[in-house]
Tab-separated table of C-alpha atoms in Angstrom:
chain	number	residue	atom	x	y	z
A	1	UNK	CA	0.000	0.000	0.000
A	2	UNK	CA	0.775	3.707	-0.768
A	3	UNK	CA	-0.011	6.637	0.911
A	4	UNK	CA	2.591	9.383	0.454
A	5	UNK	CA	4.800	11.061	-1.414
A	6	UNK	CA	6.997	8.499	-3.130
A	7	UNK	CA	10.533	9.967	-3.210
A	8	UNK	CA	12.431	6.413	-3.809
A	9	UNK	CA	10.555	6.531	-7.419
A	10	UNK	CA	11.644	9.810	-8.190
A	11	UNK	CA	15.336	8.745	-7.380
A	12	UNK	CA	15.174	5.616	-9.900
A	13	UNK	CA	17.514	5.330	-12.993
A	14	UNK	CA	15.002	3.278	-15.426
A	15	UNK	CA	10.899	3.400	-15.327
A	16	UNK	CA	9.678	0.768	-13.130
A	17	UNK	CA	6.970	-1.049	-15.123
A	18	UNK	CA	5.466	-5.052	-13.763
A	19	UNK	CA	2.262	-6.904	-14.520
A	20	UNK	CA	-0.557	-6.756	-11.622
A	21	UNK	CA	-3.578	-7.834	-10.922
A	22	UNK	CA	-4.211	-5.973	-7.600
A	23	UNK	CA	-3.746	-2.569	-8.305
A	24	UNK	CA	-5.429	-1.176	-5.660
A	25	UNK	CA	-3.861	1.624	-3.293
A	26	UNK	CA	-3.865	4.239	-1.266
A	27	UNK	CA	-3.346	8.153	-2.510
A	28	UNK	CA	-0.246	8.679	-3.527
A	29	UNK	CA	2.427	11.249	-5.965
A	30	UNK	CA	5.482	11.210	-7.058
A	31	UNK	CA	7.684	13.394	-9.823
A	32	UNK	CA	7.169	10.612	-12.674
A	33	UNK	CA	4.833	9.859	-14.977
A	34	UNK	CA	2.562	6.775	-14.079
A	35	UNK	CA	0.584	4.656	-16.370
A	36	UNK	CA	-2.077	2.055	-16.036
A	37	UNK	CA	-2.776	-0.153	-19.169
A	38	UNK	CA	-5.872	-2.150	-18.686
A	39	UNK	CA	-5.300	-5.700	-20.044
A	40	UNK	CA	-8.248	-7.866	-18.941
A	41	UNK	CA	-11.444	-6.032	-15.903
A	42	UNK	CA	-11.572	-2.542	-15.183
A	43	UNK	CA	-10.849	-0.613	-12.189
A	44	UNK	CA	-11.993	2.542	-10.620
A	45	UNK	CA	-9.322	6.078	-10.519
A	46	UNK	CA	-9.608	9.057	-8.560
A	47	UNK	CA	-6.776	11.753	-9.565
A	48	UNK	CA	-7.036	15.169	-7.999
A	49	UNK	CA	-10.670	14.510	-6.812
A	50	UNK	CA	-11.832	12.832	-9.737
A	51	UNK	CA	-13.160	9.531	-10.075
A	52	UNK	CA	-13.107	7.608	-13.152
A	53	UNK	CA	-13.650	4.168	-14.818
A	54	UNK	CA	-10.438	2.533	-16.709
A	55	UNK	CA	-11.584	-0.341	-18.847
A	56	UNK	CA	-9.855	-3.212	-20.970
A	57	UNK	CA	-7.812	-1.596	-23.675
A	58	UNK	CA	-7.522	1.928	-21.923
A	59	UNK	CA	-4.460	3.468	-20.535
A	60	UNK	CA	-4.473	5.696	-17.674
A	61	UNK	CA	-2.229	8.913	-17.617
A	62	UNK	CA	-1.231	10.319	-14.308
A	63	UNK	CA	0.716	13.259	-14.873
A	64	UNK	CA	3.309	14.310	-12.572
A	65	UNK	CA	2.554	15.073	-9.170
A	66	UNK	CA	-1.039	14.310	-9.607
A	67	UNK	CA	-2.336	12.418	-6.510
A	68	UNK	CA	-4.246	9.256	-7.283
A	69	UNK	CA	-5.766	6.255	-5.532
A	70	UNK	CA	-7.329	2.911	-7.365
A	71	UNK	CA	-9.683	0.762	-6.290
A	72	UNK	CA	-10.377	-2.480	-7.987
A	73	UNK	CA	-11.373	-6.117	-7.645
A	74	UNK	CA	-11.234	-7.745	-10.949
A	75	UNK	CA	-8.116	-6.350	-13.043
A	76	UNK	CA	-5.037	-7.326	-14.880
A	77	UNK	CA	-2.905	-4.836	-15.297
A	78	UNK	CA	0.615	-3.535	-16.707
A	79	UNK	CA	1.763	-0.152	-14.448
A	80	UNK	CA	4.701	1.498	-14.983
A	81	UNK	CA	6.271	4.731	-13.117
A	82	UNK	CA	8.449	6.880	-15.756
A	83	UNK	CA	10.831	8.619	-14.274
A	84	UNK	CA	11.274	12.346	-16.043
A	85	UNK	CA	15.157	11.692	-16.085
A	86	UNK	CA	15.029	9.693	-17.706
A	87	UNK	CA	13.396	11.461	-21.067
A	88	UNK	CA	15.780	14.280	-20.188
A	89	UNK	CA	14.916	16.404	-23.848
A	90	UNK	CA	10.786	16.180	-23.043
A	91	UNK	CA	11.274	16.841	-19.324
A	92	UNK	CA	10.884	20.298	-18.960
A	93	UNK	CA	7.917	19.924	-21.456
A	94	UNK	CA	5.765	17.320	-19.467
A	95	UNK	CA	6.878	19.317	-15.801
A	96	UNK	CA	5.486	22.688	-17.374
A	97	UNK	CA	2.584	20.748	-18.683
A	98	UNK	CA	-0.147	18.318	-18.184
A	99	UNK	CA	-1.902	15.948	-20.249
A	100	UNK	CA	-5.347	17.138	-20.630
A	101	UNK	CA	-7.049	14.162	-20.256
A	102	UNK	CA	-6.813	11.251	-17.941
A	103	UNK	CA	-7.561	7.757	-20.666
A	104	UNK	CA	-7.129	7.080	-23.533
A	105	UNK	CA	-8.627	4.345	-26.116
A	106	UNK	CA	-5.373	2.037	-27.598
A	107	UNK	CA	-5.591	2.003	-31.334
A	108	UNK	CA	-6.201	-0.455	-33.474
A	109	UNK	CA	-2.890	-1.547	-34.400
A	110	UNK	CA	-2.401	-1.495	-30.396
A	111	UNK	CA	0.410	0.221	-30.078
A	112	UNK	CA	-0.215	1.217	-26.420
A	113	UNK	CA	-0.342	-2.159	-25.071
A	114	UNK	CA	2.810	-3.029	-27.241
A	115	UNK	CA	4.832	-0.415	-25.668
A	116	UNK	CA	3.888	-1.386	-22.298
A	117	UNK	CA	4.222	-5.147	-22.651
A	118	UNK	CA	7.869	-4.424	-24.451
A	119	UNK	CA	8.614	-2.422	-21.024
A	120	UNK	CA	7.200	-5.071	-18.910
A	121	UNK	CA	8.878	-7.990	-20.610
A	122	UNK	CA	12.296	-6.554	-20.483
A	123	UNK	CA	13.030	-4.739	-17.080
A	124	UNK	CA	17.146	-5.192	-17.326
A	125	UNK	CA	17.838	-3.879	-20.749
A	126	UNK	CA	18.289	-0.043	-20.329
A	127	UNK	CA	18.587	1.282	-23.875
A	128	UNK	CA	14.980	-0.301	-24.715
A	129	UNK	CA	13.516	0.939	-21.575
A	130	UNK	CA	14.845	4.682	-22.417
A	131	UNK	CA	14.090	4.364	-26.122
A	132	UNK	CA	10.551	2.917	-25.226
A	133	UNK	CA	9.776	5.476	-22.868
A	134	UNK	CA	10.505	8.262	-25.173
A	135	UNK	CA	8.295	6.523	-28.014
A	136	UNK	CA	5.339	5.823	-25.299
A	137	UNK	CA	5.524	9.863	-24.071
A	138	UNK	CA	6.195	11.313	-27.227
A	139	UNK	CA	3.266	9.007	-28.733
A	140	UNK	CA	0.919	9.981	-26.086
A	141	UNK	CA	1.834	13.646	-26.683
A	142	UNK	CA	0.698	13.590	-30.035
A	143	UNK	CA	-2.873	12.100	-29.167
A	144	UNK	CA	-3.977	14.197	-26.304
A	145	UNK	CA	-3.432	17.786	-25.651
A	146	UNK	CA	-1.141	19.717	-23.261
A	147	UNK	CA	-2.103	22.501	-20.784
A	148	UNK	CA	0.337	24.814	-18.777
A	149	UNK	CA	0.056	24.331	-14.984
A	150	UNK	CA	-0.828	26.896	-13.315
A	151	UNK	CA	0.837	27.235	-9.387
A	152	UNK	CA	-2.523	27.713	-8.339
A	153	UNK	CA	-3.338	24.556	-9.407
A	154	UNK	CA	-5.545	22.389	-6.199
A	155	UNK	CA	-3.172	19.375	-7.374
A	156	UNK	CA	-0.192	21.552	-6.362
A	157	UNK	CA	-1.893	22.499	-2.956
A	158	UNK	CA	-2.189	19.009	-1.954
A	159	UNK	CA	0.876	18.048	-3.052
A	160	UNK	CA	2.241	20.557	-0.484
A	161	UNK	CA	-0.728	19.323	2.427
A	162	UNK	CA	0.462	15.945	1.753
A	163	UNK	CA	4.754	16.576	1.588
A	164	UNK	CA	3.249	18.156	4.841
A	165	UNK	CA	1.652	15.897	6.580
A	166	UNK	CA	4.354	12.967	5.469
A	167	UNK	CA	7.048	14.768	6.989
A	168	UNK	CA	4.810	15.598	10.537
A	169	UNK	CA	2.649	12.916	10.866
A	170	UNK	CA	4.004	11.728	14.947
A	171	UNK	CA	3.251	15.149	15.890
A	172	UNK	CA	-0.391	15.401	17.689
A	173	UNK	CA	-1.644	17.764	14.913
A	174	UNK	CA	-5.503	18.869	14.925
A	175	UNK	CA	-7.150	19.473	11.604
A	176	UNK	CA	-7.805	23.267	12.686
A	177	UNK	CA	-3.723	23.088	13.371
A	178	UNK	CA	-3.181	21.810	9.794
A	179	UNK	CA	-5.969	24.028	7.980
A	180	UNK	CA	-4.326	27.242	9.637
A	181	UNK	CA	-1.238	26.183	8.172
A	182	UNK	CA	-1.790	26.563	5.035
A	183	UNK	CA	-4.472	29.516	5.199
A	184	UNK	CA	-7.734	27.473	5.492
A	185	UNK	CA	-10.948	27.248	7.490
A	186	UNK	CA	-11.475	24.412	9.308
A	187	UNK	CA	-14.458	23.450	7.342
A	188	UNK	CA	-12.833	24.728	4.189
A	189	UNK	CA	-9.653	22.430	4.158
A	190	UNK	CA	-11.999	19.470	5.308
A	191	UNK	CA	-13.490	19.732	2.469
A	192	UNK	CA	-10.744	19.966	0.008
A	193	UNK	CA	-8.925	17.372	1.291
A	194	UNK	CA	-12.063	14.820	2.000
A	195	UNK	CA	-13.407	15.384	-1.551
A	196	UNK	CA	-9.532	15.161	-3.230
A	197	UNK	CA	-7.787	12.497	-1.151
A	198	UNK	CA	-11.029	10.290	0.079
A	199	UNK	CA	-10.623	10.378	3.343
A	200	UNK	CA	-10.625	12.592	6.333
A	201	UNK	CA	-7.327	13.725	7.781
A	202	UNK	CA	-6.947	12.093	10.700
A	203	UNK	CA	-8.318	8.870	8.972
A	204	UNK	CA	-5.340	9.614	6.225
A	205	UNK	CA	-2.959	10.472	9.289
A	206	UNK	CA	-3.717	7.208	10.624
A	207	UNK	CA	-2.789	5.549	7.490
A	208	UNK	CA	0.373	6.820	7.326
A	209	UNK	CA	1.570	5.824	10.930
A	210	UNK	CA	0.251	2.334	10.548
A	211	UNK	CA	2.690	2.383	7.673
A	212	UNK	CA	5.485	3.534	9.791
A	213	UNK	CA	4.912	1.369	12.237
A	214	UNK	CA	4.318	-1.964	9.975
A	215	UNK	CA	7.873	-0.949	8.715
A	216	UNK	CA	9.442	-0.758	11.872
A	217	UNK	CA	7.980	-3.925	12.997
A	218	UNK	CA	9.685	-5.833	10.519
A	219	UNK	CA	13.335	-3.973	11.447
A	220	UNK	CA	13.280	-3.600	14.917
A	221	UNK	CA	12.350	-5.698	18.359
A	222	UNK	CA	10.888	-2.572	20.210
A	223	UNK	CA	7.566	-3.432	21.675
A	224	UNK	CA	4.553	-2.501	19.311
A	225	UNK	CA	2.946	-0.362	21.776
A	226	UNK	CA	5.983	2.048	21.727
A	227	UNK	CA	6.097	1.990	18.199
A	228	UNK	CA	2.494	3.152	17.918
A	229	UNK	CA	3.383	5.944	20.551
A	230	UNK	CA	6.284	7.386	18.409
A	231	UNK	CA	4.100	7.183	15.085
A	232	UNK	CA	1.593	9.746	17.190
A	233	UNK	CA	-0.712	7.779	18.330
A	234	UNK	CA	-2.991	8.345	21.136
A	235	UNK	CA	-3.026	5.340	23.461
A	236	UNK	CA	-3.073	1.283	22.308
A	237	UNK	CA	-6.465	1.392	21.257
A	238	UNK	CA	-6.625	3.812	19.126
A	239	UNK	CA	-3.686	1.969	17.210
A	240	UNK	CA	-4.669	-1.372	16.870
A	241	UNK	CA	-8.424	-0.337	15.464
A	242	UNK	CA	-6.473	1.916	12.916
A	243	UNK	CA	-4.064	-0.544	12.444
A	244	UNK	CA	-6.743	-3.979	12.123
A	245	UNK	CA	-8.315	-1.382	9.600
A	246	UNK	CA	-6.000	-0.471	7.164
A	247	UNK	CA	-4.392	-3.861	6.841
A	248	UNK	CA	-7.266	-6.381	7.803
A	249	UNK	CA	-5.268	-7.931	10.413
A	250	UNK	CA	-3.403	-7.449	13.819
A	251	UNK	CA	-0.098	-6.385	13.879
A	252	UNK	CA	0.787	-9.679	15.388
A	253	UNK	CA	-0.896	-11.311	12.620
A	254	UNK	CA	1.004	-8.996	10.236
A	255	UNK	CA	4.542	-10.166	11.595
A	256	UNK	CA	4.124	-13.381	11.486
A	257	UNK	CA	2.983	-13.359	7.684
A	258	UNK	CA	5.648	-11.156	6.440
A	259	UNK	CA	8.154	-12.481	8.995
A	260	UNK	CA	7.172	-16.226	10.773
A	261	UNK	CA	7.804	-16.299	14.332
A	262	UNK	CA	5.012	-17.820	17.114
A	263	UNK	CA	7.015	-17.843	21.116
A	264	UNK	CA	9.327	-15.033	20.276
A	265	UNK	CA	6.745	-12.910	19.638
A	266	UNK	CA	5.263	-12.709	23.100
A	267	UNK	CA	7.558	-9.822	24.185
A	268	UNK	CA	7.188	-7.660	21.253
A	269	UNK	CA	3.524	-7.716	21.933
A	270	UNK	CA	3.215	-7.806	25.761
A	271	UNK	CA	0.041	-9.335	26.278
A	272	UNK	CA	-1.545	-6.671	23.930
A	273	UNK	CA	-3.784	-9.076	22.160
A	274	UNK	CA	-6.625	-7.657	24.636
A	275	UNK	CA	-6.299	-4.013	22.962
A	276	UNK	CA	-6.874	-5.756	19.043
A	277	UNK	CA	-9.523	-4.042	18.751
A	278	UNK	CA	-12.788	-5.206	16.073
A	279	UNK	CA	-11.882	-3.604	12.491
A	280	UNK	CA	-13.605	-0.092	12.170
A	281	UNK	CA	-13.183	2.749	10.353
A	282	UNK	CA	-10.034	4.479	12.222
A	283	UNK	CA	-10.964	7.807	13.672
């Protein structure tokens, strides 16, 4: 899962392009240029607020820094992330611009899923990968229009909320705390960020330190309950209803899936199993 701003993409030499058949995250954005073709379902989008429906033989364009979330539960897909260094002469022209529209229909010699399978099916071989990704953009560019981007632009706000919030999200912050920081109302920013991101901000707070913590639990031994406390949590409770929540599970549950383990657990967890909480939306 995905829920912040994805820096280790930006910093990658070659796109990053695989087959998948769960696509499903949470919001995310990053500096490159991400694509979704559509081989066999569909899936739902929502990019900047909007929510769309990507169907077999359509490829979704998310231009940079747009934030997006998918949702789906019957899709094969090929995704790739295109870095913008690495189509150094069209870089400046895709960070000053944005792709008008958000799918488009392949073509009937379909050249869209060609260029994405050739990706896909050779992940080592850096000359194709460069050369492919400069046919892909440069094709794309010639089918759907450009606009400037404005700074005023709400993607750009939330791009800056979200940088925020990523880099602050173990302090105790209070929406009205957030919303003054950046000049809104209370009821103002609740609504830009509920109706952009799809969920409230201490719901999407939440998110991000059960993230920090599931990391941790798989590179550290310190007890879960301290973990939750440095992510910002409240108390235990709070943290293992967010927690059961995002991931469908208890963090015990989580370790021992991604890691094995049964006795040595018992430590890590102190007797804690009495705070997993029922799954429920986390507050």
């Amino acid at each position: 899962m995905q829920s912040y701003y994805e820096s280790d993409r930006d910093s990658m030499r070659l796109p990053l392009t695989w087959y998948d058949r769960v696509i499903s995250c949470m919001p995310h954005f990053h500096a490159g240029i991400e694509l979704v073709y559509v081989l066999e379902g569909n899936f739902s989008a929502t990019i900047n607020g909007q929510t769309l429906s990507v169907r077999s033989g359509e490829l979704l364009v998310n231009n940079c820094y747009s934030v997006h979330t998918y949702e789906a539960s019957d899709c094969y897909a090929i995704i790739t992330v295109i870095p913008l260094a690495v189509v150094p002469s069209i870089q400046k022209l895709l960070t000053s611009n944005r792709f008008r529209a958000h799918t488009i229909q392949d073509d009937a010699r379909r050249s869209l899923e060609f260029f994405m399978r050739t990706m896909a099916d050779n992940p080592e071989n850096e000359i194709l990968q460069k050369g492919v990704s400069y046919s892909l953009l440069g094709y794309l560019a010639g089918r759907i229009p450009l606009d400037p981007v404005s700074s005023s632009d709400q993607a750009d706000v939330i791009c800056r909320i979200l940088n925020y919030l990523n880099d602050n999200f173990s302090q105790r912050l209070t929406v009205e705390q957030v919303a003054a920081h950046f000049g809104y109302s209370r009821s103002r920013f609740s609504h830009l960020f509920k109706s952009t991101i799809g969920y409230s901000l201490p719901q999407y707070l939440n998110m991000l330190r059960c993230r920090s913590v599931s990391e941790q639990l798989l590179s550290t031994d310190t007890p879960v309950v301290d973990l939750a406390v440095c992510a910002g949590f409240n108390n235990a409770h709070t943290f293992y209803s967010a927690f059961k929540a995002y991931y469908h599970m208890t963090p015990r549950e989580y370790v021992r899936m991604r890691k094995g383990g049964g006795a040595d657990l018992r430590d890590r967890f102190n007797g804690c199993d009495d705070c997993e909480a029922p799954a429920q939306p986390p507050q």
